[in-house]
XYZ file of C-alpha atoms in Angstrom:
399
model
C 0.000 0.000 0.000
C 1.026 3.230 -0.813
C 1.972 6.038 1.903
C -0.638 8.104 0.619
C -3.015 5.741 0.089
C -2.343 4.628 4.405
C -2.645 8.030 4.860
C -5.867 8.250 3.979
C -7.066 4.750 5.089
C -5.982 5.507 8.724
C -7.414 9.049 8.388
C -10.975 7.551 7.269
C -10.509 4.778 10.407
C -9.955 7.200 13.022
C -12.459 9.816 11.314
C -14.641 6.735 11.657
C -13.940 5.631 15.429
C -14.600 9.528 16.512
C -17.633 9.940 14.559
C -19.042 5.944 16.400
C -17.601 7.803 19.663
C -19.695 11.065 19.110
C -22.639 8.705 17.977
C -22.480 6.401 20.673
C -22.240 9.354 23.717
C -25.315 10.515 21.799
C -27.047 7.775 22.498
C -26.250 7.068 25.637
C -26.240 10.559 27.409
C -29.614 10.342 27.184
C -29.897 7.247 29.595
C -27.499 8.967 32.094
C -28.797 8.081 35.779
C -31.780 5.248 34.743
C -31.118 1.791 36.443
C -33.272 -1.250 35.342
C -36.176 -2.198 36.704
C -36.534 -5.702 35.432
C -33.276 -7.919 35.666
C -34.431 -9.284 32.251
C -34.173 -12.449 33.533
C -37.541 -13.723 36.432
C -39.774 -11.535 37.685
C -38.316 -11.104 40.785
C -38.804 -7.867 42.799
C -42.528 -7.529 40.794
C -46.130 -9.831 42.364
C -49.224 -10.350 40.691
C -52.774 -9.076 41.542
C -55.776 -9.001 40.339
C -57.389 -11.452 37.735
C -56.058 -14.392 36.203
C -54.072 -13.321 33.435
C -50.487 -14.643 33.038
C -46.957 -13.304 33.429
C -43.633 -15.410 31.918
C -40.417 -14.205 30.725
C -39.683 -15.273 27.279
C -37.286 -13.671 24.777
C -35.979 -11.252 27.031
C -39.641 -9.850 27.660
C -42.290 -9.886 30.046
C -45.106 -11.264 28.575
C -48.758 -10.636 29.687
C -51.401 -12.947 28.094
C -55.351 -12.645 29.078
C -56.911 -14.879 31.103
C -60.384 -15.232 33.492
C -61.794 -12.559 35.896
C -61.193 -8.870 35.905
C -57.751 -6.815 35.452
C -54.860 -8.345 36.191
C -51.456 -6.196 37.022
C -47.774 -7.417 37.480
C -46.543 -4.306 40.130
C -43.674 -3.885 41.526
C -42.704 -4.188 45.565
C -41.347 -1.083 45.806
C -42.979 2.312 45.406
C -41.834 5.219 43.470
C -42.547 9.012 43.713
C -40.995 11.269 41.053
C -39.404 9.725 38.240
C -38.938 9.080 34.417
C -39.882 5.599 33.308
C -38.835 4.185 29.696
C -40.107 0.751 28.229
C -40.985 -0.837 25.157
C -44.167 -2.469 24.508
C -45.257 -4.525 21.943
C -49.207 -6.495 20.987
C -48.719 -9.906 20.306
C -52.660 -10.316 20.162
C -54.456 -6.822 20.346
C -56.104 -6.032 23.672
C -56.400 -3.384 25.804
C -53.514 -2.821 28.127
C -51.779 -0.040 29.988
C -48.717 1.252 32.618
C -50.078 2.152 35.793
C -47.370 4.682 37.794
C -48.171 6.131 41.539
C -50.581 3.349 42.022
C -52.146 1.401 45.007
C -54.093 -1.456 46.442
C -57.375 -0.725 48.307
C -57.602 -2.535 51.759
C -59.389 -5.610 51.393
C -60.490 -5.958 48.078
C -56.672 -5.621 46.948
C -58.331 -3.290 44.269
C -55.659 -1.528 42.039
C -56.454 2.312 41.168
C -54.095 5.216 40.224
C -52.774 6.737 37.368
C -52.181 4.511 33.837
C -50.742 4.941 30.842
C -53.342 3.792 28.389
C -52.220 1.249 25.555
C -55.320 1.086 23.102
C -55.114 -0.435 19.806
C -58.532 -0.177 19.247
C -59.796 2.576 16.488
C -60.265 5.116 19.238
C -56.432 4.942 19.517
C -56.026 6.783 22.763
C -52.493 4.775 23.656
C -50.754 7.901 25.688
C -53.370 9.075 27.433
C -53.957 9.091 31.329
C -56.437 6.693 32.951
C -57.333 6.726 36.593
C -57.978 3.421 37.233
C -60.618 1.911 39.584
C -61.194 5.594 40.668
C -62.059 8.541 38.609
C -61.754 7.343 34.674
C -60.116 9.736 31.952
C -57.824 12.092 32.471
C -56.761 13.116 29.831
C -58.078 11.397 26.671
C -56.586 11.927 22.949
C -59.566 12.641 21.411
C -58.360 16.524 20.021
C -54.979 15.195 19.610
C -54.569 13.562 16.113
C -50.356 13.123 16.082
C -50.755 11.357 19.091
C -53.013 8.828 17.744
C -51.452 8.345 15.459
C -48.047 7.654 17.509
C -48.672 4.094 18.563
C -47.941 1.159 16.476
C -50.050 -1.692 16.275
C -47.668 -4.347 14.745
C -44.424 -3.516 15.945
C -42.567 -2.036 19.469
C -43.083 0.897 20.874
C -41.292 3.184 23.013
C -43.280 4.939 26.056
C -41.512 7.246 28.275
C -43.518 8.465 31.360
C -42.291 11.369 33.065
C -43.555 12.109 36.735
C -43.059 15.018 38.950
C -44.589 16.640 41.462
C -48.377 17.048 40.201
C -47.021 17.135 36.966
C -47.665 13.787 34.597
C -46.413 13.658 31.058
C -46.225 10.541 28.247
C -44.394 9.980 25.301
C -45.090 7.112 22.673
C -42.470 6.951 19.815
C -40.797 10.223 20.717
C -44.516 12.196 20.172
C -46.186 14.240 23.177
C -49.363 12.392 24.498
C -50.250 13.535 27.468
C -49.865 16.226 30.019
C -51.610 15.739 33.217
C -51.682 18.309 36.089
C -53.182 16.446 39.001
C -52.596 16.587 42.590
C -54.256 12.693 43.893
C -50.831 11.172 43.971
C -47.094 12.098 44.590
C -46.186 8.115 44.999
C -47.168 4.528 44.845
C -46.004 1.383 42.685
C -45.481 0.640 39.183
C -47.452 -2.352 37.116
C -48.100 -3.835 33.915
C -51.612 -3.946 33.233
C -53.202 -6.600 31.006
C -56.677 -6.119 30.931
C -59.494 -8.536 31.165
C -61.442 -9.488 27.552
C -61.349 -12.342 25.613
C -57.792 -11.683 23.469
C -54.622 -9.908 24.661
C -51.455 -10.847 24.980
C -48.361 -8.291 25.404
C -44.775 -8.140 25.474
C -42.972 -5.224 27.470
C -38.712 -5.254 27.782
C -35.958 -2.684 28.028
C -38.109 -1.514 31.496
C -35.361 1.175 33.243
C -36.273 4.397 35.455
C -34.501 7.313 37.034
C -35.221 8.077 40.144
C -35.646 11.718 40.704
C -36.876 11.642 44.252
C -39.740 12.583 45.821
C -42.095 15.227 45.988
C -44.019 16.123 49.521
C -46.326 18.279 51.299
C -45.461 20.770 53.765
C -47.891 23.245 56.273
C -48.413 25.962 55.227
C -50.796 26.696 58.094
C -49.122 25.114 61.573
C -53.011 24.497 62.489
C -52.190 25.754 66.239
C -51.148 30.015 65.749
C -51.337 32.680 63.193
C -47.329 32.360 62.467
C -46.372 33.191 58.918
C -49.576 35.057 58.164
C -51.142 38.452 58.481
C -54.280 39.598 59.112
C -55.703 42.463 56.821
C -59.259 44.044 56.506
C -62.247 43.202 58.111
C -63.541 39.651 60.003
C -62.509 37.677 62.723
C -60.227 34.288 62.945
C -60.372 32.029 65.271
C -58.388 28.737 65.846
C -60.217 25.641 67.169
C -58.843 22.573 67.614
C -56.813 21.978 64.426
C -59.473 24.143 62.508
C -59.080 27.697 61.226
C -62.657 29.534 61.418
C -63.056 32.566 60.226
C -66.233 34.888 60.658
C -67.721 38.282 59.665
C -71.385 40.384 60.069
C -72.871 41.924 56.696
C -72.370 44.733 58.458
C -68.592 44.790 57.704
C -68.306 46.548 54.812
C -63.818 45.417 54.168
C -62.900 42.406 52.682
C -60.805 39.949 55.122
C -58.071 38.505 54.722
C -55.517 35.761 56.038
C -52.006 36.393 53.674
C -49.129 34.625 54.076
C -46.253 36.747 54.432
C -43.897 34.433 51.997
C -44.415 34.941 48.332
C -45.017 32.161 46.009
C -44.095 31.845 42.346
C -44.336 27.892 40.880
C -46.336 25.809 43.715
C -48.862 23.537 44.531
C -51.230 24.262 47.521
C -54.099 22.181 48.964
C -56.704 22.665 51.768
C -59.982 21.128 53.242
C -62.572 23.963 53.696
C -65.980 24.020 55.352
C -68.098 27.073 54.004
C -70.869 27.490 56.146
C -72.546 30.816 55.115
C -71.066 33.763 52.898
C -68.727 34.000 50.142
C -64.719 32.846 50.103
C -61.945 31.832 48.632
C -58.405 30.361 48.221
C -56.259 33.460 46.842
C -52.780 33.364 45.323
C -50.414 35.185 43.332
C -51.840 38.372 45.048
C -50.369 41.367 46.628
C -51.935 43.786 49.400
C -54.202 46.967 48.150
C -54.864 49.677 50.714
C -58.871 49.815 49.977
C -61.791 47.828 50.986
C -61.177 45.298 48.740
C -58.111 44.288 50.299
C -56.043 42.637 47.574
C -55.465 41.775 43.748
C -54.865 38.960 43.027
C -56.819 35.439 41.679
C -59.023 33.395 43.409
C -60.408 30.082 43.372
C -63.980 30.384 44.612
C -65.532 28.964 47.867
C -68.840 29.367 48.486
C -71.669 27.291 49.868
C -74.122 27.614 46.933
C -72.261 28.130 43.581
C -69.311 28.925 41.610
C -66.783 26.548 43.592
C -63.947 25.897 41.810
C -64.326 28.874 39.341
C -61.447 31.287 38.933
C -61.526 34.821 39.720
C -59.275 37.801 39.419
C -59.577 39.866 41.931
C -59.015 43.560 40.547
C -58.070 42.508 37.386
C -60.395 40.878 34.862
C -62.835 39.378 37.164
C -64.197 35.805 35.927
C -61.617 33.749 34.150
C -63.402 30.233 34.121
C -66.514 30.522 35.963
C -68.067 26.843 36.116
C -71.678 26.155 35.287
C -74.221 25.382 38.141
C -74.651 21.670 36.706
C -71.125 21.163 37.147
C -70.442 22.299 40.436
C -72.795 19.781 41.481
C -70.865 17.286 39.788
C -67.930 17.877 42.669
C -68.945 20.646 45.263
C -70.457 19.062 48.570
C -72.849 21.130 50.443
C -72.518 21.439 54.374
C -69.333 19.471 54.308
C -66.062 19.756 53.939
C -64.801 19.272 50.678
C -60.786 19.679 49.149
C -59.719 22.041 47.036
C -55.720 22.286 44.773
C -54.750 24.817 42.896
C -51.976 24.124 40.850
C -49.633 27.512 39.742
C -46.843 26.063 37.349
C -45.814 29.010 35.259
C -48.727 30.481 32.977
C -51.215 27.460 33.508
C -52.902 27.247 36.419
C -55.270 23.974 37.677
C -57.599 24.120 40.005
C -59.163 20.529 41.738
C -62.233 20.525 44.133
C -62.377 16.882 45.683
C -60.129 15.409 42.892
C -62.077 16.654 39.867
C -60.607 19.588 37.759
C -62.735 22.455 38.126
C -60.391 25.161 35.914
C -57.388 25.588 33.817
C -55.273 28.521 32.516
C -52.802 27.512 29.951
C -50.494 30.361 28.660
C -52.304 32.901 30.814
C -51.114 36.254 30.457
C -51.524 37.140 34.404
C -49.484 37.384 37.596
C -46.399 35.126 37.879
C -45.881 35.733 41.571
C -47.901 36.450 44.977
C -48.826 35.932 48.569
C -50.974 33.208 49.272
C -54.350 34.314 51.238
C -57.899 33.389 52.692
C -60.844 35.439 52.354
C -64.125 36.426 54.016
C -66.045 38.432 51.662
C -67.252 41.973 52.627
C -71.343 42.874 53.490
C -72.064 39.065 54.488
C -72.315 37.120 56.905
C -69.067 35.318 56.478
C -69.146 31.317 58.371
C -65.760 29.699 57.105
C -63.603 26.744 58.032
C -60.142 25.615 56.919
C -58.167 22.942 57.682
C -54.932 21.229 56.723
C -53.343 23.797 54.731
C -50.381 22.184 52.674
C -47.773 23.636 50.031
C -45.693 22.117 47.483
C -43.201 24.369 46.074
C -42.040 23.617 42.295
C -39.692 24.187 39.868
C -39.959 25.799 36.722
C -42.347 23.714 34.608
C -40.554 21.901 31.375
């Protein structure tokens, strides 16, 4: 061989080895911190429940064929709060299936219910979306979402990814957005394999592998015993009793009252039992102070004891935002009782939750990015309010 004709062969090797060297830390950065969850080998460290469908290893796979009685799962022992999951799934036989994520058992009946990762290869072709099974139903359904319909494969593997954090719950099926679930139910619970009961179905799942990204809590934002961290502006009168923050005020008290915290709040999650009992309230954030009767600016979820709860207000500012419909608020409001309320504030998109059903949503709202968080008795009523177990979750930055 010819010097220059070496030259250039061992010039086109090494250009070779560094380009498979750029390549290959391409494709693996991507994986940096994910650890298996399956040993590809038994299913150790992962139980059935449920029906009587069937679970064997074969190929290096987990397979998952139907058999009698209702939904069977294959979960794993350990639980899991905030995370990124990646798998590969593939339909044998078509039947329904999914990838529940934060789920649990119900005492006694063994019952599993939580969030899942639908896989649907049925013409509705919803694989992607979010499920709450044995609890509330959909989520958050592809039905006005066409490319992601379109994402799952019916004859071949697929790739999900499943990315949870804090309230936030986001799929991926071939690399396409599917869903993107704000919802407060859950910060933790188990992962399983769902093959669901019917006549057909039988599923392959491998390459299972998850990075851990810790776990999200709740903290008081109300110590339920003194006033600490708060302020009191404007009319009314708070009381604590026994755990329970009540707050009252005559119709003949013309101010707005308020309970503000005196910690600002940007990206958060905040949750609270209330008890409204007679006049108009509500669960402010993202508000600062005014010097008038009014008392602050700010928005609002509404609580009251006869309509509007779970509507969205800005205080003012632009006044109703998403004002539910009476029929609706029946659908989650509970009169004379104490029902929970969320609000989710995650950048420009807000979600609000009255006892686990979403009441309102903001996406790319154009409004206030920052506040105090505060309680309300309404001016000229008679104000009868309770709160109790006041929480916070602060948040970063949503992606």
């Amino acid at each position: 061989m010819r010097r220059a004709s070496w030259s250039a062969w061992l010039l086109a090797v090494v250009g070779a080895v560094a380009l498979l060297g750029v390549r290959g830390a391409a494709q693996t950065e991507g994986e940096a911190g994910f650890t298996p969850l399956w040993n590809g080998r038994d299913l150790s460290g992962w139980r059935k429940t449920g029906g009587e469908a069937t679970y064997r290893v074969e190929d290096g796979a987990i397979v998952g064929e139907v058999g009698p009685g209702a939904n069977t799962f294959l979960r794993t022992e350990k639980t899991y709060g905030d995370f990124i999951l990646k798998l590969e799934a593939k339909l044998d036989v078509p039947g329904n299936s999914g990838i529940q994520v934060r789920s649990h058992q119900k005492d006694g009946t063994g019952r599993v219910f939580g969030y899942q990762c639908e896989i649907d290869p049925s013409a509705r072709a919803w694989t992607g979306g979010i499920y709450d099974e044995g609890r509330r139903g959909w989520l958050y359904s592809l039905a006005d979402d066409e490319a992601a319909r379109k994402a799952f494969k019916v004859d071949g593997w697929n790739e999900f990814v499943i990315r949870a954090v804090g309230p936030s719950l986001q799929t991926w099926v071939n690399g396409v957005p599917c869903a993107d679930l704000i919802d407060t139910m859950d910060m933790e619970g188990f992962i399983a394999l769902q093959v669901h009961s019917g006549k057909q179905g039988r599923i392959r799942w491998r390459s299972i592998r998850l990075k851990d990204l810790g776990r999200s809590e709740w903290k008081p934002l109300w110590d339920g015993k003194s006033l600490a961290g708060w302020d009191k502006i404007g009319g009314g009168d708070w009381k604590i009793e026994e755990g329970v923050l009540h707050g009252t005020a005559a119709s003949t008290e013309p101010r707005h009252g308020h309970l503000i915290t005196k910690e600002q709040y940007d990206n958060f999650a905040v949750r609270l039992k209330y008890f409204a009992r007679k006049g108009n309230s509500g669960l402010y954030f993202r508000t600062e102070p005014k010097n008038d009767a009014v008392g602050v600016a700010g928005f609002q979820a509404e609580i009251d004891p006869e309509k509007d709860a779970g509507g969205l207000y800005e205080t003012s500012g632009r006044g109703w935002v998403s004002q539910p419909k009476p029929e609706d608020v029946k659908k989650w409001y509970r009169p004379n009782a104490w029902n929970e309320m969320s609000v989710v504030a995650l950048g420009n998109r807000i979600v609000v939750h009255v006892n686990g059903i979403k009441t309102a949503e903001l996406k790319n709202d154009p409004g206030r990015t920052k506040g105090h968080i505060a309680l309300q008795l309404h001016g000229g009523q008679d104000m009868d309010v309770q709160f109790k177990d006041v929480e916070i979750m602060k948040l970063s930055p949503a992606k």
